[in-house]
Tab-separated table of C-alpha atoms in Angstrom:
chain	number	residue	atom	x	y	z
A	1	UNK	CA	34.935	126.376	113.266
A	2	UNK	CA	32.554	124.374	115.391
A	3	UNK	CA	29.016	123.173	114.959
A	4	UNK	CA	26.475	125.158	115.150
A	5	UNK	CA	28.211	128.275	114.723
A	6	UNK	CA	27.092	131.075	112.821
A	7	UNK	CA	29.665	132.428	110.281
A	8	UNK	CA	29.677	136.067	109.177
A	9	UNK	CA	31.359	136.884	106.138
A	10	UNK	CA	31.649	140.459	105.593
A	11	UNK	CA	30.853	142.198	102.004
A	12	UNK	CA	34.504	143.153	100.011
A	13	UNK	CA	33.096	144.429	96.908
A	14	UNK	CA	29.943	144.093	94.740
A	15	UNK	CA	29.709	140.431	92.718
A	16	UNK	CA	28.418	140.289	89.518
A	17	UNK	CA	28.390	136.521	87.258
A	18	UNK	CA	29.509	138.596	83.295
A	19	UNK	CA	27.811	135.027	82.140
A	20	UNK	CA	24.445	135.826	83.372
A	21	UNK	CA	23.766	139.501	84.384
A	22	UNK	CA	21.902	139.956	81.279
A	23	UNK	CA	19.073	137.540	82.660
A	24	UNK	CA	15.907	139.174	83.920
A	25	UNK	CA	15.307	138.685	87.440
A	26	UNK	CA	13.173	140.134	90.598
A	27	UNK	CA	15.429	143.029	91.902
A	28	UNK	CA	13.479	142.991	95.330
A	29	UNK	CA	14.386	139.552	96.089
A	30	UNK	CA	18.354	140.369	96.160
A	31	UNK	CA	19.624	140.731	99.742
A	32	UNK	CA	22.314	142.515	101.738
A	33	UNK	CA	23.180	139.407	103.233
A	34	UNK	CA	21.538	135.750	102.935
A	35	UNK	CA	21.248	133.479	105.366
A	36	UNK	CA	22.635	129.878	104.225
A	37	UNK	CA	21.544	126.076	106.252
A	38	UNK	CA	24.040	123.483	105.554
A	39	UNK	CA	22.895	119.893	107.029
A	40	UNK	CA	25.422	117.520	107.553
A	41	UNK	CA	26.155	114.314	108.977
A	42	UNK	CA	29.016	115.112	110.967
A	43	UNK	CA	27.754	113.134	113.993
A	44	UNK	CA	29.963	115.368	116.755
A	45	UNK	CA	27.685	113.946	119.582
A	46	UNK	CA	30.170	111.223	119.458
A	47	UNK	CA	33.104	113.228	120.671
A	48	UNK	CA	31.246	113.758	123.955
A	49	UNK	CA	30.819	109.987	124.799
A	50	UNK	CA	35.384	109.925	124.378
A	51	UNK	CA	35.568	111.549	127.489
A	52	UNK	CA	34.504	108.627	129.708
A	53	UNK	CA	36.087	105.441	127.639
A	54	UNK	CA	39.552	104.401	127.616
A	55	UNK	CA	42.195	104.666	125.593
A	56	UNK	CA	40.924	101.819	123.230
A	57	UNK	CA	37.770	102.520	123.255
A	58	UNK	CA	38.756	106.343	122.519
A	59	UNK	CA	40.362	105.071	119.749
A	60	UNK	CA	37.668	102.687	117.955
A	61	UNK	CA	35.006	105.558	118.957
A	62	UNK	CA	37.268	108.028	116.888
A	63	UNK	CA	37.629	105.488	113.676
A	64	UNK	CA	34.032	104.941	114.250
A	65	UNK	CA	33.312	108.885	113.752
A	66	UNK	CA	35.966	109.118	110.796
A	67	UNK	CA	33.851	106.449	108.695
A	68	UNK	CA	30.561	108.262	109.258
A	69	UNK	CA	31.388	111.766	109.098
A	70	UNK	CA	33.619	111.100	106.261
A	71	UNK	CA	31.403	111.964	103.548
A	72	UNK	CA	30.065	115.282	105.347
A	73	UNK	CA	33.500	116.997	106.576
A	74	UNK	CA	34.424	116.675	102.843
A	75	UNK	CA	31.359	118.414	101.050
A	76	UNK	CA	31.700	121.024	103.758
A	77	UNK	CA	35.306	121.168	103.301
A	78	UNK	CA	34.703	121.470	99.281
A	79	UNK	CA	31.762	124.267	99.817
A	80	UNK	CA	33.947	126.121	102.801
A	81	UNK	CA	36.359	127.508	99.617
A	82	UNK	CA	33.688	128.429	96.953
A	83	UNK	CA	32.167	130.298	100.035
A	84	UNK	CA	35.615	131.806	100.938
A	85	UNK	CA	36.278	132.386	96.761
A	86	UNK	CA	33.031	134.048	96.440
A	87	UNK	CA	34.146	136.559	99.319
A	88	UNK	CA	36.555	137.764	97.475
A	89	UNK	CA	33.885	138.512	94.497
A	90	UNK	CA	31.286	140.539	97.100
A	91	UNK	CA	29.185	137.709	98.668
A	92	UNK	CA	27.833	138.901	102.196
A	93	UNK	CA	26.897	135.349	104.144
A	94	UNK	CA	25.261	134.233	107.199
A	95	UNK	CA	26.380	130.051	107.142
A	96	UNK	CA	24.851	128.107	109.948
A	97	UNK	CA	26.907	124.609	109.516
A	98	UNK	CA	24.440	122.408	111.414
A	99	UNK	CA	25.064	118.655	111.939
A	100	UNK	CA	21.931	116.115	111.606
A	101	UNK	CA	23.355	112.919	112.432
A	102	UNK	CA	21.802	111.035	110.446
A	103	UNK	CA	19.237	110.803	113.149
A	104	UNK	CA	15.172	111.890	111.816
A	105	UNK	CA	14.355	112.970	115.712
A	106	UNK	CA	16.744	115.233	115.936
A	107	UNK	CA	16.468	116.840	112.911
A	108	UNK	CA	12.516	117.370	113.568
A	109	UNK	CA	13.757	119.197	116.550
A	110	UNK	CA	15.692	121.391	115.163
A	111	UNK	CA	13.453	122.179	112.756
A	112	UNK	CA	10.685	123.376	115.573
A	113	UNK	CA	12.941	125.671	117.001
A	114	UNK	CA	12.678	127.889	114.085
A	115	UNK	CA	16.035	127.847	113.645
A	116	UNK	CA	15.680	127.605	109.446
A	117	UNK	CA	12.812	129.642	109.109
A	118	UNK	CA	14.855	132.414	108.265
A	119	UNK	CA	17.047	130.635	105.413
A	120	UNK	CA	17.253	132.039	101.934
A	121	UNK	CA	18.723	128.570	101.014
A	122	UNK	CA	19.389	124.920	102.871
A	123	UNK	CA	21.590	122.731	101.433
A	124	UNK	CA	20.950	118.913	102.555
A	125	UNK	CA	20.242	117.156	104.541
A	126	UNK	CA	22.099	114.141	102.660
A	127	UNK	CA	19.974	111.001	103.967
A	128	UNK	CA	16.609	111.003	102.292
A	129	UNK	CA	14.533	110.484	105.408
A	130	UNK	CA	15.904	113.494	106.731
A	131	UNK	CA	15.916	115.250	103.489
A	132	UNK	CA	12.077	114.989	102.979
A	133	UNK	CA	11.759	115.954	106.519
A	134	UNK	CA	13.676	119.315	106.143
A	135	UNK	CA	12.047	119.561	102.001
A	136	UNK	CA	8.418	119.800	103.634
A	137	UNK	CA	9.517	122.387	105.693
A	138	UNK	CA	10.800	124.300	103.120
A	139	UNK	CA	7.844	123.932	101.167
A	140	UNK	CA	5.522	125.144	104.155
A	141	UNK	CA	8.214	128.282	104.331
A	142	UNK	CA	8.504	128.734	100.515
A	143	UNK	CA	12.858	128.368	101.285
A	144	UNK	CA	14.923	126.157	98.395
A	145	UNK	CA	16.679	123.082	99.234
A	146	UNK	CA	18.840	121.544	97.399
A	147	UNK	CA	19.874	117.725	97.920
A	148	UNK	CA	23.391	117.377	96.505
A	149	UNK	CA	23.105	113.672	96.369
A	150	UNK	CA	21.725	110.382	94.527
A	151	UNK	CA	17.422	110.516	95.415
A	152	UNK	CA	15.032	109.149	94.635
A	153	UNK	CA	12.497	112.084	91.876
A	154	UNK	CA	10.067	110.972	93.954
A	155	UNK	CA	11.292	113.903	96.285
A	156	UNK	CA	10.784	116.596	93.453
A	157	UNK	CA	6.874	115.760	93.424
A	158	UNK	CA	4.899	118.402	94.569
A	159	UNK	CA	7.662	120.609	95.291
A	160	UNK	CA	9.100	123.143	93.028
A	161	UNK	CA	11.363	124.676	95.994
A	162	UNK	CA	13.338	121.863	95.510
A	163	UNK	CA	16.167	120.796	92.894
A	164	UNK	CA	18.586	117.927	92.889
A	165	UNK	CA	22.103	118.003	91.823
A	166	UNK	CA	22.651	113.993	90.965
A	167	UNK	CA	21.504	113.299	87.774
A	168	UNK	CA	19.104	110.070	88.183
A	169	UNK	CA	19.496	107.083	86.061
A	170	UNK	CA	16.561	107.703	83.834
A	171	UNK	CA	18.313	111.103	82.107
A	172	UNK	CA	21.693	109.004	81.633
A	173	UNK	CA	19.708	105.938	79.453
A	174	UNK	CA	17.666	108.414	77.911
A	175	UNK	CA	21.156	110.334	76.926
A	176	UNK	CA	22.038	106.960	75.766
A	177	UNK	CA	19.321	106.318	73.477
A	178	UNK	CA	19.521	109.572	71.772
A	179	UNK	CA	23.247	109.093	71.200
A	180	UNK	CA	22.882	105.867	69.561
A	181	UNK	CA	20.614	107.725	67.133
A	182	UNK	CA	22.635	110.315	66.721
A	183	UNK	CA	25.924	109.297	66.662
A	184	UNK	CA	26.354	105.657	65.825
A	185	UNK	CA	23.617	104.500	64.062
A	186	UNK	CA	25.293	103.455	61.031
A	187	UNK	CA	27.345	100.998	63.407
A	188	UNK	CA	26.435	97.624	63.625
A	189	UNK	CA	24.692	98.170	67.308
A	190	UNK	CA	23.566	95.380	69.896
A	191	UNK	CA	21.645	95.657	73.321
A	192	UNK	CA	23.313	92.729	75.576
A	193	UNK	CA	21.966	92.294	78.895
A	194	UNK	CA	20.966	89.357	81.362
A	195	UNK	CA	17.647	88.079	81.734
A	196	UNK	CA	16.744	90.455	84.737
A	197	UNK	CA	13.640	92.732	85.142
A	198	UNK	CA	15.803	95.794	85.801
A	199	UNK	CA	18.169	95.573	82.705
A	200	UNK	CA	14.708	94.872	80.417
A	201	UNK	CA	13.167	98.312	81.753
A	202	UNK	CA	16.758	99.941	80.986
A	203	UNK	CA	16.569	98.652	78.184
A	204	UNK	CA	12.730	99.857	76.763
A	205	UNK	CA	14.180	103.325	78.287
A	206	UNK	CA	17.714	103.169	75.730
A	207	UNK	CA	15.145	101.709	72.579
A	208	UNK	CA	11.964	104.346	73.920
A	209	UNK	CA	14.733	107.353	73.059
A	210	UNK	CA	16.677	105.808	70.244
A	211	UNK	CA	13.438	105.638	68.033
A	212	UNK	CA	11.800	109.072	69.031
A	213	UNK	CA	15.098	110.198	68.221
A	214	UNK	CA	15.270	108.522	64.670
A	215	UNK	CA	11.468	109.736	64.016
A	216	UNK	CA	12.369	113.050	64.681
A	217	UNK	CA	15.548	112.697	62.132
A	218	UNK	CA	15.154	113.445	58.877
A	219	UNK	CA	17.799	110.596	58.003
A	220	UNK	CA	16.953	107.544	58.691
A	221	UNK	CA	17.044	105.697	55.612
A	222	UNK	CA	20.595	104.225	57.063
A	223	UNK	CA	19.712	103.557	60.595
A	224	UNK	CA	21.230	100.371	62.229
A	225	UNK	CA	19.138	99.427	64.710
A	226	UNK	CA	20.101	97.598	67.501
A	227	UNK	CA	19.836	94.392	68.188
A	228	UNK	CA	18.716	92.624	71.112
A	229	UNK	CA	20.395	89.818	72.944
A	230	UNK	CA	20.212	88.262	76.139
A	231	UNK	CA	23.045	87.016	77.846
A	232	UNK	CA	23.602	83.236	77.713
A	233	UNK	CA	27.151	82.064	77.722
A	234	UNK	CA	26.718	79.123	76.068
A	235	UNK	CA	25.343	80.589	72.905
A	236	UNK	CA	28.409	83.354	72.883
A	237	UNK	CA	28.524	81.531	69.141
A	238	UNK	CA	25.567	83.648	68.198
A	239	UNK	CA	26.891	87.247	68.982
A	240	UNK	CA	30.269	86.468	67.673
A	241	UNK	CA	28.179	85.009	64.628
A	242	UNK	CA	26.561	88.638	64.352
A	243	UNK	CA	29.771	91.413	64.115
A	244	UNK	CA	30.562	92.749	61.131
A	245	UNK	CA	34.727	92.802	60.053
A	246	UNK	CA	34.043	95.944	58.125
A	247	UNK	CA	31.809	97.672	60.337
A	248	UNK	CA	32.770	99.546	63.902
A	249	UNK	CA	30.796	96.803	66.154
A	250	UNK	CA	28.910	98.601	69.242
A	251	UNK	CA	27.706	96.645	72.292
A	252	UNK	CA	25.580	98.435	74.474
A	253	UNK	CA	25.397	96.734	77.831
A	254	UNK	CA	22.853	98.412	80.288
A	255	UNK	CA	23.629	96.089	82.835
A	256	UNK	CA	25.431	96.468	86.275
A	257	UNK	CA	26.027	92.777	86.661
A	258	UNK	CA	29.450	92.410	88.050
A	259	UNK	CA	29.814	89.008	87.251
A	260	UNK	CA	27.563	88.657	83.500
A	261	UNK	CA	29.831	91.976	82.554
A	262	UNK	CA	33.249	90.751	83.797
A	263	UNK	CA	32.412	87.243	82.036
A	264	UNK	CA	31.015	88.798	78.753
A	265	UNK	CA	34.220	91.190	78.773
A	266	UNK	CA	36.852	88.465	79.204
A	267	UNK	CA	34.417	85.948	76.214
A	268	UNK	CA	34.896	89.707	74.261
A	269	UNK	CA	38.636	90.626	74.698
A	270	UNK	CA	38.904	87.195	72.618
A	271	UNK	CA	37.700	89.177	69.296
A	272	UNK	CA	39.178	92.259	68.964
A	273	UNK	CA	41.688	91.831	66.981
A	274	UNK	CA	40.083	90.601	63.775
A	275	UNK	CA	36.966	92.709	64.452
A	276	UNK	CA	36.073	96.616	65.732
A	277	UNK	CA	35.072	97.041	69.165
A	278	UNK	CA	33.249	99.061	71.261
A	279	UNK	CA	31.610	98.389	74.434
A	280	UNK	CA	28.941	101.312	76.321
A	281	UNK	CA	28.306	100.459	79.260
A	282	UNK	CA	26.998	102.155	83.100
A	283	UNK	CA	28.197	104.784	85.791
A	284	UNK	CA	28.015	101.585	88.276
A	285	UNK	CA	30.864	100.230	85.931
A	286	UNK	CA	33.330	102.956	87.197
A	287	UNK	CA	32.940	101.053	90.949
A	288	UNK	CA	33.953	97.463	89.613
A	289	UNK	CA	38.059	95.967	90.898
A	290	UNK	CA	37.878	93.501	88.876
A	291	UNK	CA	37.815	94.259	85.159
A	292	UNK	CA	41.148	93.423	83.520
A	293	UNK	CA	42.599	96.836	82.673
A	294	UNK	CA	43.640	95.231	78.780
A	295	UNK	CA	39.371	94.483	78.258
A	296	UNK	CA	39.163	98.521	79.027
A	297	UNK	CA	41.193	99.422	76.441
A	298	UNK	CA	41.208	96.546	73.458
A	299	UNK	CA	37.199	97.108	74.180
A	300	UNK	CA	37.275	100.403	73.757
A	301	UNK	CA	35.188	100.798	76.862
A	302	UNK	CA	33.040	104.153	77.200
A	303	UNK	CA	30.917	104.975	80.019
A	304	UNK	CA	27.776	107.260	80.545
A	305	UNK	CA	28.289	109.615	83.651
A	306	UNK	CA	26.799	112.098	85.442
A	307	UNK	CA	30.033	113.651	86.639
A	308	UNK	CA	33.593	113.934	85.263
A	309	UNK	CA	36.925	115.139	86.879
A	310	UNK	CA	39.509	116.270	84.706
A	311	UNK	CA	42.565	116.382	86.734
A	312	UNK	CA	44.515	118.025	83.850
A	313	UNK	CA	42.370	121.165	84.000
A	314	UNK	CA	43.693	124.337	85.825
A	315	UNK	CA	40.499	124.678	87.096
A	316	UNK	CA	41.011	122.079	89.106
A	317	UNK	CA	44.677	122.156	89.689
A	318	UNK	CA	43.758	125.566	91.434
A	319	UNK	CA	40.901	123.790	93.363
A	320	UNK	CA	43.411	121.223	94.509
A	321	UNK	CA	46.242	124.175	95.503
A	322	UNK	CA	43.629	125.962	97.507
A	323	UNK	CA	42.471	122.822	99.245
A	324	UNK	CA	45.887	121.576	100.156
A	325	UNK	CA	46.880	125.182	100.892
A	326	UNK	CA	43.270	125.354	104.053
A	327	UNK	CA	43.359	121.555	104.863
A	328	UNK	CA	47.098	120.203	104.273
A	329	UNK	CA	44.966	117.739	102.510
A	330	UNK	CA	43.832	116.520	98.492
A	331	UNK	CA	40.298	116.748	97.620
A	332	UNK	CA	38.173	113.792	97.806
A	333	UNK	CA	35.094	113.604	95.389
A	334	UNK	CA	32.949	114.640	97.719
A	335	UNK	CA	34.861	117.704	98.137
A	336	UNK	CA	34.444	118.434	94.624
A	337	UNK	CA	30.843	118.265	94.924
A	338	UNK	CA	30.492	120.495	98.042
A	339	UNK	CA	32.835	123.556	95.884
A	340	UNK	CA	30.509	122.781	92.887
A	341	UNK	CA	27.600	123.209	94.954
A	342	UNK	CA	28.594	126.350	96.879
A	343	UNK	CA	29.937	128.083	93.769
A	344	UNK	CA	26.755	127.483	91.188
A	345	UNK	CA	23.947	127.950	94.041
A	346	UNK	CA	25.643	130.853	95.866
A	347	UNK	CA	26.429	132.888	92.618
A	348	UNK	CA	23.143	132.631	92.238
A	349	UNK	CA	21.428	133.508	95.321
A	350	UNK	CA	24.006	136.166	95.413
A	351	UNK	CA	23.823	137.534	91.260
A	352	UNK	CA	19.719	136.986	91.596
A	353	UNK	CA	18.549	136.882	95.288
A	354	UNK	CA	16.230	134.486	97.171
A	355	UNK	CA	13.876	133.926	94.030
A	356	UNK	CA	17.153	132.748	91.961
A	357	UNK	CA	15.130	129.156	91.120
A	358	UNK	CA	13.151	130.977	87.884
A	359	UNK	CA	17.174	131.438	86.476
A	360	UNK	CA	17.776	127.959	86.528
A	361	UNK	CA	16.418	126.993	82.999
A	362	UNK	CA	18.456	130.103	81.330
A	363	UNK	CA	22.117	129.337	83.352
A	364	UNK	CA	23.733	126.210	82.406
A	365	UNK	CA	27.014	126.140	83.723
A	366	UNK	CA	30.253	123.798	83.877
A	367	UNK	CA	32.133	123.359	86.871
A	368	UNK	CA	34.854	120.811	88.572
A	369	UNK	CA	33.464	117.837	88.671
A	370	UNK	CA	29.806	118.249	87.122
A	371	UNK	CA	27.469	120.144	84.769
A	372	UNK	CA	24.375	121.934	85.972
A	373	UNK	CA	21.907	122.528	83.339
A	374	UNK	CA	18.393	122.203	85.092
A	375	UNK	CA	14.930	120.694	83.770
A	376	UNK	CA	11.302	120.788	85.480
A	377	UNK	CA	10.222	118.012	85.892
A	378	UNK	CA	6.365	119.264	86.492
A	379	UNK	CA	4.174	122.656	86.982
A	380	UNK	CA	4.516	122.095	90.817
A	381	UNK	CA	7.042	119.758	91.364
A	382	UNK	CA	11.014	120.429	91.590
A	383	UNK	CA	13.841	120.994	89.393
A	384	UNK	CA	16.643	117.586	87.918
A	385	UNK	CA	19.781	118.290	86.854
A	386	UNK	CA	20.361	116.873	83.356
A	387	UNK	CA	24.188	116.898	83.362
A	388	UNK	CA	25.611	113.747	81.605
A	389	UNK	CA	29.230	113.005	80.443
A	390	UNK	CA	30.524	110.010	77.757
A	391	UNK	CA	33.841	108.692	78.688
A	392	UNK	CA	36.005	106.396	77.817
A	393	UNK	CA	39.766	104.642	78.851
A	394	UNK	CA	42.539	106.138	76.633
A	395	UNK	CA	45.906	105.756	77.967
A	396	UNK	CA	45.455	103.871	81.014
A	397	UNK	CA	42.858	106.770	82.060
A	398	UNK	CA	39.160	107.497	82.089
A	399	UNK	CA	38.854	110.380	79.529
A	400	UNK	CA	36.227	112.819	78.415
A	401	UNK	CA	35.255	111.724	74.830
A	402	UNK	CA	35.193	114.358	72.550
């Protein structure tokens, strides 16, 4: 395979989803064969500048293209076997593989050639700059685009060709504030967080949800709600003042403070024993070294996330033999979001045609590493995925709470 080339996959049989062929769609928008754009950073302009360096140099230039291609070579490698699973189920596809690196000017060029004008569907670019580039094109040629990655919903506005896979931030509090409601309020609930502008607007979001959510209940006459602390280490005294020994205790900490949550987590791990624990805190947790592996568990540390890998599932141990089998390689994350990608987009286009976009309210679907269960966010402005996980550590592993 090489940039740039144009892959033709020819038709086996016939693919119809059994999950959604009931669904009502436009029959003249379905396709013998569609026409795919998938922007990537693979940056393989560098490869031409090893030819006249030495050895050395050769070799930094080639570590140098590892770290910033990384990221691209693995959603392509992940969205190479959907494509090549989905053969086998009927899909007919033209894939142009076209590398942006990561550079705005050259993107713009390629997009004046007319090169994507006759896409059914582009996937990427990843980097936003480029992405809004390549979205206002697609707007102007009425194509979708998808942006597989964390965005700003600033690039849904005014554009309902375009949806986003990474749930934003927002959707995850607001998850948060309705589970509180639903699920523990009859715990004795706090809100801990530092005195920072960012963890008080998280923090109206979580309360904003938790009471719409208790208005529209009709029991609330034993609602717990929460209460609201911030951080001070010196006054620890007052929170520990505040749990209940025959009550489940629930901290809610919307905060991704390395160093406050580390610190409040270590004060924490002090209590558990005499008193019931649980901790909720963010995705951003998930990226911390430092938290003492006991505090995760004697915490009882959950986590909201917008994706969720369960490596027990055969789902995914097929995923992984299939991988290994093409790439004598394991799947990175990434990879798991380029093969959730291809699969729920491409069963689309292919089940529904180019206009597949009006299916994405009635098709919800679970795949490897992510839900996709699709909201509008306005009458002319794009599609957000809504998909949200709880977690928590169980057995020295981050586990899907059930």
């Amino acid at each position: 395979l090489k940039v740039d080339q144009l892959i033709n996959i020819p038709i086996i049989k016939t693919y119809k989803d059994t999950t959604i062929k009931e669904v009502v769609f436009d029959s003249s928008a379905v396709k013998e064969t569609y026409h795919v754009a998938l922007l990537l950073p693979l940056y393989m302009d560098l490869l031409e500048t090893l030819e006249d360096t030495s050895y050395k140099q050769s070799e930094l230039l080639l570590k140098d293209l590892f770290l910033k291609s990384k990221y691209g070579l693995e959603f392509y490698q992940g969205f190479k076997i959907a494509v090549d699973s989905l053969v086998n189920l009927g899909l007919r596809l033209k894939l142009d593989l076209i590398d942006t690196s990561n550079d705005t000017a050259k993107v713009s060029k390629i997009l004046k050639t007319g090169r994507l004008k006759s896409a059914d569907l582009i996937v990427g670019p990843l980097y936003l700059d480029e992405f809004l580039l390549v979205s206002d094109y697609a707007k102007k040629n009425k194509i979708n685009i998808v942006s597989p990655v964390k965005q700003s919903n600033k690039i849904l506005l005014g554009n309902n060709y375009v949806s986003k896979v990474a749930t934003s931030e927002p959707v995850r509090l607001k998850y948060l504030g309705q589970y509180m409601a639903d699920s523990l309020k009859e715990d004795n609930l706090f809100l801990v967080y530092p005195d920072h502008v960012s963890e008080k607007k998280r923090v109206e979001n979580i309360q904003k949800y938790f009471l719409k959510t208790i208005e529209q209940s009709a029991d609330s006459a034993r609602v717990s709600f929460p209460k609201e602390i911030l951080w001070d280490p010196s006054r620890f005294y007052m929170i520990e003042g505040k749990l209940l020994k025959e009550k489940q205790n629930t901290i809610v900490i919307p905060s991704d403070d390395q160093a406050f949550i580390t610190q409040f987590l270590t004060m924490m791990s002090q209590l558990h024993v005499d008193y019931s624990i649980k901790i909720i805190g963010l995705e951003s947790w998930q990226n911390f070294d430092n938290l003492e592996v006991d505090y995760l568990h004697n915490l009882n540390i959950n986590l909201v996330v917008s994706e969720y890998i369960n490596y027990e599932s055969n789902e995914v141990k097929e995923f992984e033999r299939k991988f290994n089998s093409t790439y004598k390689l394991l799947p990175e994350k990434f990879s798991y979001l380029g093969f959730d990608v291809g699969m729920y987009y491409l069963k689309l286009l292919n089940s529904f045609g180019v206009n597949f976009e009006v299916m994405f309210l009635g098709i919800q679907e679970q795949l490897l590493s992510r839900k996709f269960e699709f909201f509008k966010t306005g009458i002319e402005s794009g599609y957000e995925n809504h998909s949200v996980f709880l977690v928590h550590y169980k057995d020295y592993s981050l586990q899907l709470k059930r």
